[in-house]
Every structure is written in structure tokens, then in C-alpha cells.
Amino acid sequence: MLAAPSGTECTGLTRSDLDITDGSAVDAAIARLRPDVVFNGAAYNLVDRAEAEGARDALEINALGVACLSRACREADTPLVHFSTDFVFDGDKRTPYREDDVARPLSVYGASKLAGENIALAASPRNFAIRVCRLFGPSSADAAGSSKKPSGNFPLLMLRLGRERDSVRVVNDQVGTPSYTPDLAPAIWKLLERGDGGLFHLSNAEEVTFADYARAVFRLADVRCEVIGVSSKEYGAAAPRPMYSTLSNEKAHGAGVAPLRHWHDALAEFIAQLV
Ligand SMILES: NC(=O)c1ccc[n+]([C@@H]2O[C@H](COP(=O)([O-])OP(=O)(O)OC[C@H]3O[C@@H](n4cnc5c(N)ncnc54)[C@H](OP(=O)(O)O)[C@@H]3O)[C@@H](O)[C@H]2O)c1
């Protein structure tokens, strides 16, 4: 997910390189690589499956795995940057969620992510928990078609469906902000430069429903596919999601991060690189 500043040596580990729930393997990897900072993008993200099948796998990866990483990082005196989600909120607000708003997850996935961010933050004041929302961006797994799971990258999912079908049903009552990983990366480096960690929200600017987001994807990619807006109730996903989960970036701005651009400009750049 992170494009590092030039000159930074980066080692990316996939699940087959390192299972974050294996404490000894995590200790060994950190002892071997001796990183200056560890970014954890590993997660159990199957939101509906977690709801239907129970919390065990989600908690194992999203909480126990973070505990293994947090402990190893603390031993090595290395900050951990852990990624969390807008799904820690219940969506009852109608103004952007701040870091000091009470987190009340509606789903098993959201609860497991809240546990993980608390574990990371409790382990060291140098650790970060960064809540992001509706991630999209270049992904080696999506590009290679190597992932067996449904893509969590909404524009890529829509483009695949839009090229297969004449219409797609998309929820029109969940509001949030798409976030472009190449825009998040420099913002996160800026936060890291401060030295202190903490809980931060980061996303692109402005908000949109999923249905209008899908329409923007099709318009920008010139794909002819009708978006049929449906309510979350009609759609009937297993896991409840927040109706409103826009993240306020004010705290990050106060820490020196420049406001991220409008999500639509970021989406246009992403789509232009694909088509
Ligand atoms: N996608 C979104 O819209 C969104 C929104 C808000 C927050 N987030 C957060 O952002 C982060 C990245 O999300 P993403 O959508 O980019 O995730 P993703 O594409 O699903 O990637 C997660 C990765 O974690 C790996 N993984 C799972 N269990 C592991 C384990 N035990 N050890 C090591 N690796 C493991 C997965 O491997 P396998 O593929 O082999 O399972 C996968 O490569 C997550 O923390 C997520 O909660 C995402």
C-alpha cells in the first residue's frame, strides 16, 4: 500500500512469507529484517463471512495477529503503523467522525478491528492506528488476479461486474469517503516524521454513497452499465454497516498533513491508469 520516499528500503511480506498470528515467526522476521518501522496491512476483511461464521478468524488475525506484531515491535523498539477502519463506528452521526468520537462497531469485523487498534496503541506511544475508509489503488494481487478472495477494491470490483452485466445493484444509503492509497502514503510518512504515534483518521476529501461512487467509476471508465440504487435493507448483506462513516481528517491536518484531494480527482487518476 505504501510508496516510500526514494532511498527507503522496503521489504513487503505476503501471508506466505509471514503469518502474523505466529508469534515466533513474527519475532524472527523482525529480528532478521531489523526494520525502522513496520506497516501492518494484513487483515481478515471478509465482513459478511465474519458475521455469518463467527468471530474466531477475524479476532485471530485482526486482534491476535496485531498483538504478535505489537509485542515484537516493542521488543525491537520499532514503531508499528497499523491500519483500521471506519467500520468501528455505528454510523449514527451525520458529520464527519473524529478520533475522539466513541467507537461502537455494528459488525464482528468492526469489533475485531477495534480490538486490534486498541492493542497496537496500548503497546507503545510510538505506534499508530490509522483508520481509513473505502480503500482503492494499485494492487499487485488484483493486477495479477492472484487473490482468491473478492476484491476489497471497489472500483476494480465495479469495473469487472460492469463489463460482465448490463446493470448492478449497489447500496444508495451508505455514505463515506473513498481513499486512494497513493494519496494516503505521503500523508502517513508525514505523520511518521513527528516521532509520536497515536490514532488518526485519513481519507480523501468529500463524501459519496456507494451507488454514486459506482456511477462515477463507470462514467470515468466509459463503461455502459446501469447502477440500480437499493437500500441496505433491500441489499441484505449479512453484516450491518454504518450508514454514515465519513472520517474527519482535522487531527491529521493539525499534525502537518496537507488536506487530501477530492476523492473524484483521485478516482479519475486511478481509472486513467487502468483504461
Ligand atoms: N478495503 C477497504 O475498503 C478498507 C476499508 C477500511 C479499512 N481497511 C483496512 O485496510 C487494511 C488493508 O485492507 P485491504 O482491503 O488492502 O486488505 P486485503 O487486500 O484483503 O489484504 C489483506 C492481506 O492480509 C493478508 N492476511 C490475512 N491474514 C494474514 C495473516 N494471518 N498473516 C499475514 N497476512 C495475512 C491477506 O492474505 P490472503 O489474501 O492470503 O488472505 C491479504 O493479502 C486492513 O487493515 C483493512 O482492515 C480496508
PDB file of N, CA, C and O and ligand atoms in Angstrom, residues 14-15 18-21 40-45 61 83-86 109 113 132-135 147 149 152-153, ligand 1:
ATOM      1  N   THR A  14       4.190 -11.135   2.168  1.00  0.00           N
ATOM      2  CA  THR A  14       2.831 -11.635   1.974  1.00  0.00           C
ATOM      3  C   THR A  14       2.538 -12.660   3.073  1.00  0.00           C
ATOM      4  O   THR A  14       3.414 -13.011   3.870  1.00  0.00           O
ATOM      5  N   ARG A  15       1.310 -13.148   3.047  1.00  0.00           N
ATOM      6  CA  ARG A  15       0.922 -14.135   4.055  1.00  0.00           C
ATOM      7  C   ARG A  15       1.794 -15.380   3.974  1.00  0.00           C
ATOM      8  O   ARG A  15       2.086 -16.006   4.996  1.00  0.00           O
ATOM      9  N   LEU A  18       4.964 -14.599   5.886  1.00  0.00           N
ATOM     10  CA  LEU A  18       4.835 -14.419   7.338  1.00  0.00           C
ATOM     11  C   LEU A  18       3.371 -14.425   7.739  1.00  0.00           C
ATOM     12  O   LEU A  18       2.588 -13.598   7.274  1.00  0.00           O
ATOM     13  N   ASP A  19       3.024 -15.368   8.619  1.00  0.00           N
ATOM     14  CA  ASP A  19       1.680 -15.393   9.200  1.00  0.00           C
ATOM     15  C   ASP A  19       1.740 -14.560  10.484  1.00  0.00           C
ATOM     16  O   ASP A  19       2.442 -14.934  11.431  1.00  0.00           O
ATOM     17  N   ILE A  20       1.022 -13.451  10.515  1.00  0.00           N
ATOM     18  CA  ILE A  20       1.170 -12.539  11.664  1.00  0.00           C
ATOM     19  C   ILE A  20       0.604 -13.129  12.953  1.00  0.00           C
ATOM     20  O   ILE A  20       0.824 -12.575  14.031  1.00  0.00           O
ATOM     21  N   THR A  21      -0.129 -14.232  12.866  1.00  0.00           N
ATOM     22  CA  THR A  21      -0.640 -14.856  14.096  1.00  0.00           C
ATOM     23  C   THR A  21       0.368 -15.831  14.702  1.00  0.00           C
ATOM     24  O   THR A  21       0.120 -16.395  15.759  1.00  0.00           O
ATOM     25  N   ASN A  40       1.412  -2.619   9.097  1.00  0.00           N
ATOM     26  CA  ASN A  40       0.581  -3.824   9.041  1.00  0.00           C
ATOM     27  C   ASN A  40      -0.679  -3.590   8.222  1.00  0.00           C
ATOM     28  O   ASN A  40      -1.642  -2.980   8.686  1.00  0.00           O
ATOM     29  N   GLY A  41      -0.665  -4.127   6.991  1.00  0.00           N
ATOM     30  CA  GLY A  41      -1.863  -4.079   6.145  1.00  0.00           C
ATOM     31  C   GLY A  41      -2.578  -5.414   6.130  1.00  0.00           C
ATOM     32  O   GLY A  41      -3.579  -5.574   5.439  1.00  0.00           O
ATOM     33  N   ALA A  42      -2.059  -6.389   6.895  1.00  0.00           N
ATOM     34  CA  ALA A  42      -2.695  -7.718   6.918  1.00  0.00           C
ATOM     35  C   ALA A  42      -3.980  -7.646   7.731  1.00  0.00           C
ATOM     36  O   ALA A  42      -4.028  -7.005   8.777  1.00  0.00           O
ATOM     37  N   ALA A  43      -5.014  -8.297   7.222  1.00  0.00           N
ATOM     38  CA  ALA A  43      -6.294  -8.249   7.937  1.00  0.00           C
ATOM     39  C   ALA A  43      -7.207  -9.361   7.464  1.00  0.00           C
ATOM     40  O   ALA A  43      -7.042  -9.894   6.363  1.00  0.00           O
ATOM     41  N   TYR A  44      -8.176  -9.696   8.312  1.00  0.00           N
ATOM     42  CA  TYR A  44      -9.311 -10.531   7.905  1.00  0.00           C
ATOM     43  C   TYR A  44     -10.414  -9.546   7.531  1.00  0.00           C
ATOM     44  O   TYR A  44     -10.945  -8.843   8.386  1.00  0.00           O
ATOM     45  N   ASN A  45     -10.715  -9.485   6.235  1.00  0.00           N
ATOM     46  CA  ASN A  45     -11.605  -8.443   5.716  1.00  0.00           C
ATOM     47  C   ASN A  45     -12.930  -8.958   5.188  1.00  0.00           C
ATOM     48  O   ASN A  45     -13.648  -8.211   4.530  1.00  0.00           O
ATOM     49  N   ILE A  61      -6.842 -12.893  13.404  1.00  0.00           N
ATOM     50  CA  ILE A  61      -5.955 -12.097  12.546  1.00  0.00           C
ATOM     51  C   ILE A  61      -5.973 -10.622  12.965  1.00  0.00           C
ATOM     52  O   ILE A  61      -4.921  -9.998  13.120  1.00  0.00           O
ATOM     53  N   PHE A  83      -3.316  -0.460  10.328  1.00  0.00           N
ATOM     54  CA  PHE A  83      -4.454   0.133   9.617  1.00  0.00           C
ATOM     55  C   PHE A  83      -5.774  -0.372  10.173  1.00  0.00           C
ATOM     56  O   PHE A  83      -5.949  -1.575  10.385  1.00  0.00           O
ATOM     57  N   SER A  84      -6.683   0.570  10.411  1.00  0.00           N
ATOM     58  CA  SER A  84      -8.013   0.205  10.890  1.00  0.00           C
ATOM     59  C   SER A  84      -9.065   0.817   9.968  1.00  0.00           C
ATOM     60  O   SER A  84      -8.746   1.226   8.845  1.00  0.00           O
ATOM     61  N   THR A  85     -10.270   0.908  10.445  1.00  0.00           N
ATOM     62  CA  THR A  85     -11.389   1.116   9.523  1.00  0.00           C
ATOM     63  C   THR A  85     -12.476   2.026  10.083  1.00  0.00           C
ATOM     64  O   THR A  85     -12.661   2.095  11.310  1.00  0.00           O
ATOM     65  N   ASP A  86     -13.223   2.657   9.187  1.00  0.00           N
ATOM     66  CA  ASP A  86     -14.422   3.413   9.556  1.00  0.00           C
ATOM     67  C   ASP A  86     -15.512   2.495  10.119  1.00  0.00           C
ATOM     68  O   ASP A  86     -16.450   2.974  10.754  1.00  0.00           O
ATOM     69  N   TYR A 109     -16.597  -7.907  12.259  1.00  0.00           N
ATOM     70  CA  TYR A 109     -15.373  -7.368  11.645  1.00  0.00           C
ATOM     71  C   TYR A 109     -14.975  -6.055  12.323  1.00  0.00           C
ATOM     72  O   TYR A 109     -13.816  -5.879  12.726  1.00  0.00           O
ATOM     73  N   LYS A 113     -11.550  -5.224  14.474  1.00  0.00           N
ATOM     74  CA  LYS A 113     -10.611  -4.165  14.092  1.00  0.00           C
ATOM     75  C   LYS A 113     -10.423  -3.172  15.252  1.00  0.00           C
ATOM     76  O   LYS A 113      -9.319  -2.669  15.467  1.00  0.00           O
ATOM     77  N   VAL A 132      -8.818   4.144   7.909  1.00  0.00           N
ATOM     78  CA  VAL A 132      -9.041   4.546   6.527  1.00  0.00           C
ATOM     79  C   VAL A 132     -10.410   4.035   6.100  1.00  0.00           C
ATOM     80  O   VAL A 132     -11.048   3.271   6.822  1.00  0.00           O
ATOM     81  N   CYS A 133     -10.858   4.433   4.926  1.00  0.00           N
ATOM     82  CA  CYS A 133     -12.248   4.200   4.517  1.00  0.00           C
ATOM     83  C   CYS A 133     -12.276   3.899   3.023  1.00  0.00           C
ATOM     84  O   CYS A 133     -11.677   4.640   2.239  1.00  0.00           O
ATOM     85  N   ARG A 134     -12.929   2.816   2.626  1.00  0.00           N
ATOM     86  CA  ARG A 134     -13.147   2.526   1.193  1.00  0.00           C
ATOM     87  C   ARG A 134     -11.873   2.659   0.363  1.00  0.00           C
ATOM     88  O   ARG A 134     -11.786   3.471  -0.569  1.00  0.00           O
ATOM     89  N   LEU A 135     -10.890   1.840   0.688  1.00  0.00           N
ATOM     90  CA  LEU A 135      -9.583   1.923   0.026  1.00  0.00           C
ATOM     91  C   LEU A 135      -9.653   1.545  -1.440  1.00  0.00           C
ATOM     92  O   LEU A 135     -10.336   0.589  -1.799  1.00  0.00           O
ATOM     93  N   SER A 147      -5.429 -13.123  -6.020  1.00  0.00           N
ATOM     94  CA  SER A 147      -6.167 -13.294  -4.779  1.00  0.00           C
ATOM     95  C   SER A 147      -7.382 -14.166  -5.014  1.00  0.00           C
ATOM     96  O   SER A 147      -8.095 -14.022  -6.002  1.00  0.00           O
ATOM     97  N   LYS A 149      -9.857 -14.165  -2.899  1.00  0.00           N
ATOM     98  CA  LYS A 149     -10.971 -13.516  -2.211  1.00  0.00           C
ATOM     99  C   LYS A 149     -11.609 -12.466  -3.117  1.00  0.00           C
ATOM    100  O   LYS A 149     -10.973 -11.969  -4.031  1.00  0.00           O
ATOM    101  N   GLY A 152     -11.460  -6.156  -2.307  1.00  0.00           N
ATOM    102  CA  GLY A 152     -11.933  -5.075  -1.443  1.00  0.00           C
ATOM    103  C   GLY A 152     -11.730  -3.732  -2.117  1.00  0.00           C
ATOM    104  O   GLY A 152     -11.955  -2.698  -1.523  1.00  0.00           O
ATOM    105  N   ASN A 153     -11.273  -3.759  -3.377  1.00  0.00           N
ATOM    106  CA  ASN A 153     -11.010  -2.550  -4.135  1.00  0.00           C
ATOM    107  C   ASN A 153     -12.262  -2.273  -4.980  1.00  0.00           C
ATOM    108  O   ASN A 153     -12.467  -2.871  -6.042  1.00  0.00           O
TER     109      ASN A 153
HETATM  110  N1  LIG B   1     -10.516  -2.294   1.530  1.00  0.00           N
HETATM  111  C1  LIG B   1     -11.130  -1.333   2.179  1.00  0.00           C
HETATM  112  O1  LIG B   1     -12.029  -0.684   1.636  1.00  0.00           O
HETATM  113  C2  LIG B   1     -10.737  -0.968   3.601  1.00  0.00           C
HETATM  114  C3  LIG B   1     -11.506  -0.006   4.261  1.00  0.00           C
HETATM  115  C4  LIG B   1     -11.141   0.365   5.556  1.00  0.00           C
HETATM  116  C5  LIG B   1     -10.052  -0.216   6.173  1.00  0.00           C
HETATM  117  N2  LIG B   1      -9.333  -1.178   5.514  1.00  0.00           N
HETATM  118  C6  LIG B   1      -8.176  -1.752   6.235  1.00  0.00           C
HETATM  119  O2  LIG B   1      -7.027  -1.526   5.459  1.00  0.00           O
HETATM  120  C7  LIG B   1      -6.125  -2.631   5.564  1.00  0.00           C
HETATM  121  C8  LIG B   1      -5.829  -3.209   4.193  1.00  0.00           C
HETATM  122  O3  LIG B   1      -7.067  -3.618   3.610  1.00  0.00           O
HETATM  123  P1  LIG B   1      -7.124  -4.263   2.145  1.00  0.00           P
HETATM  124  O4  LIG B   1      -8.511  -4.138   1.671  1.00  0.00           O
HETATM  125  O5  LIG B   1      -5.980  -3.741   1.345  1.00  0.00           O
HETATM  126  O6  LIG B   1      -6.870  -5.747   2.529  1.00  0.00           O
HETATM  127  P2  LIG B   1      -6.648  -7.032   1.581  1.00  0.00           P
HETATM  128  O7  LIG B   1      -6.484  -6.613   0.167  1.00  0.00           O
HETATM  129  O8  LIG B   1      -7.720  -8.011   1.954  1.00  0.00           O
HETATM  130  O9  LIG B   1      -5.257  -7.519   2.114  1.00  0.00           O
HETATM  131  C9  LIG B   1      -5.138  -8.094   3.389  1.00  0.00           C
HETATM  132  C10 LIG B   1      -3.978  -9.031   3.279  1.00  0.00           C
HETATM  133  O10 LIG B   1      -3.772  -9.613   4.571  1.00  0.00           O
HETATM  134  C11 LIG B   1      -3.348 -10.927   4.332  1.00  0.00           C
HETATM  135  N3  LIG B   1      -3.504 -11.737   5.525  1.00  0.00           N
HETATM  136  C12 LIG B   1      -4.637 -12.249   6.047  1.00  0.00           C
HETATM  137  N4  LIG B   1      -4.346 -12.963   7.149  1.00  0.00           N
HETATM  138  C13 LIG B   1      -2.997 -12.905   7.326  1.00  0.00           C
HETATM  139  C14 LIG B   1      -2.112 -13.453   8.270  1.00  0.00           C
HETATM  140  N5  LIG B   1      -2.532 -14.209   9.284  1.00  0.00           N
HETATM  141  N6  LIG B   1      -0.786 -13.188   8.151  1.00  0.00           N
HETATM  142  C15 LIG B   1      -0.343 -12.419   7.126  1.00  0.00           C
HETATM  143  N7  LIG B   1      -1.144 -11.879   6.194  1.00  0.00           N
HETATM  144  C16 LIG B   1      -2.461 -12.122   6.286  1.00  0.00           C
HETATM  145  C17 LIG B   1      -4.227 -11.386   3.190  1.00  0.00           C
HETATM  146  O11 LIG B   1      -3.699 -12.536   2.599  1.00  0.00           O
HETATM  147  P3  LIG B   1      -4.703 -13.584   1.848  1.00  0.00           P
HETATM  148  O12 LIG B   1      -5.208 -12.851   0.633  1.00  0.00           O
HETATM  149  O13 LIG B   1      -3.814 -14.720   1.560  1.00  0.00           O
HETATM  150  O14 LIG B   1      -5.798 -13.895   2.827  1.00  0.00           O
HETATM  151  C18 LIG B   1      -4.175 -10.171   2.288  1.00  0.00           C
HETATM  152  O15 LIG B   1      -3.071 -10.215   1.439  1.00  0.00           O
HETATM  153  C19 LIG B   1      -6.817  -3.613   6.517  1.00  0.00           C
HETATM  154  O16 LIG B   1      -6.362  -3.376   7.819  1.00  0.00           O
HETATM  155  C20 LIG B   1      -8.282  -3.237   6.424  1.00  0.00           C
HETATM  156  O17 LIG B   1      -8.977  -3.589   7.598  1.00  0.00           O
HETATM  157  C21 LIG B   1      -9.660  -1.569   4.242  1.00  0.00           C
END
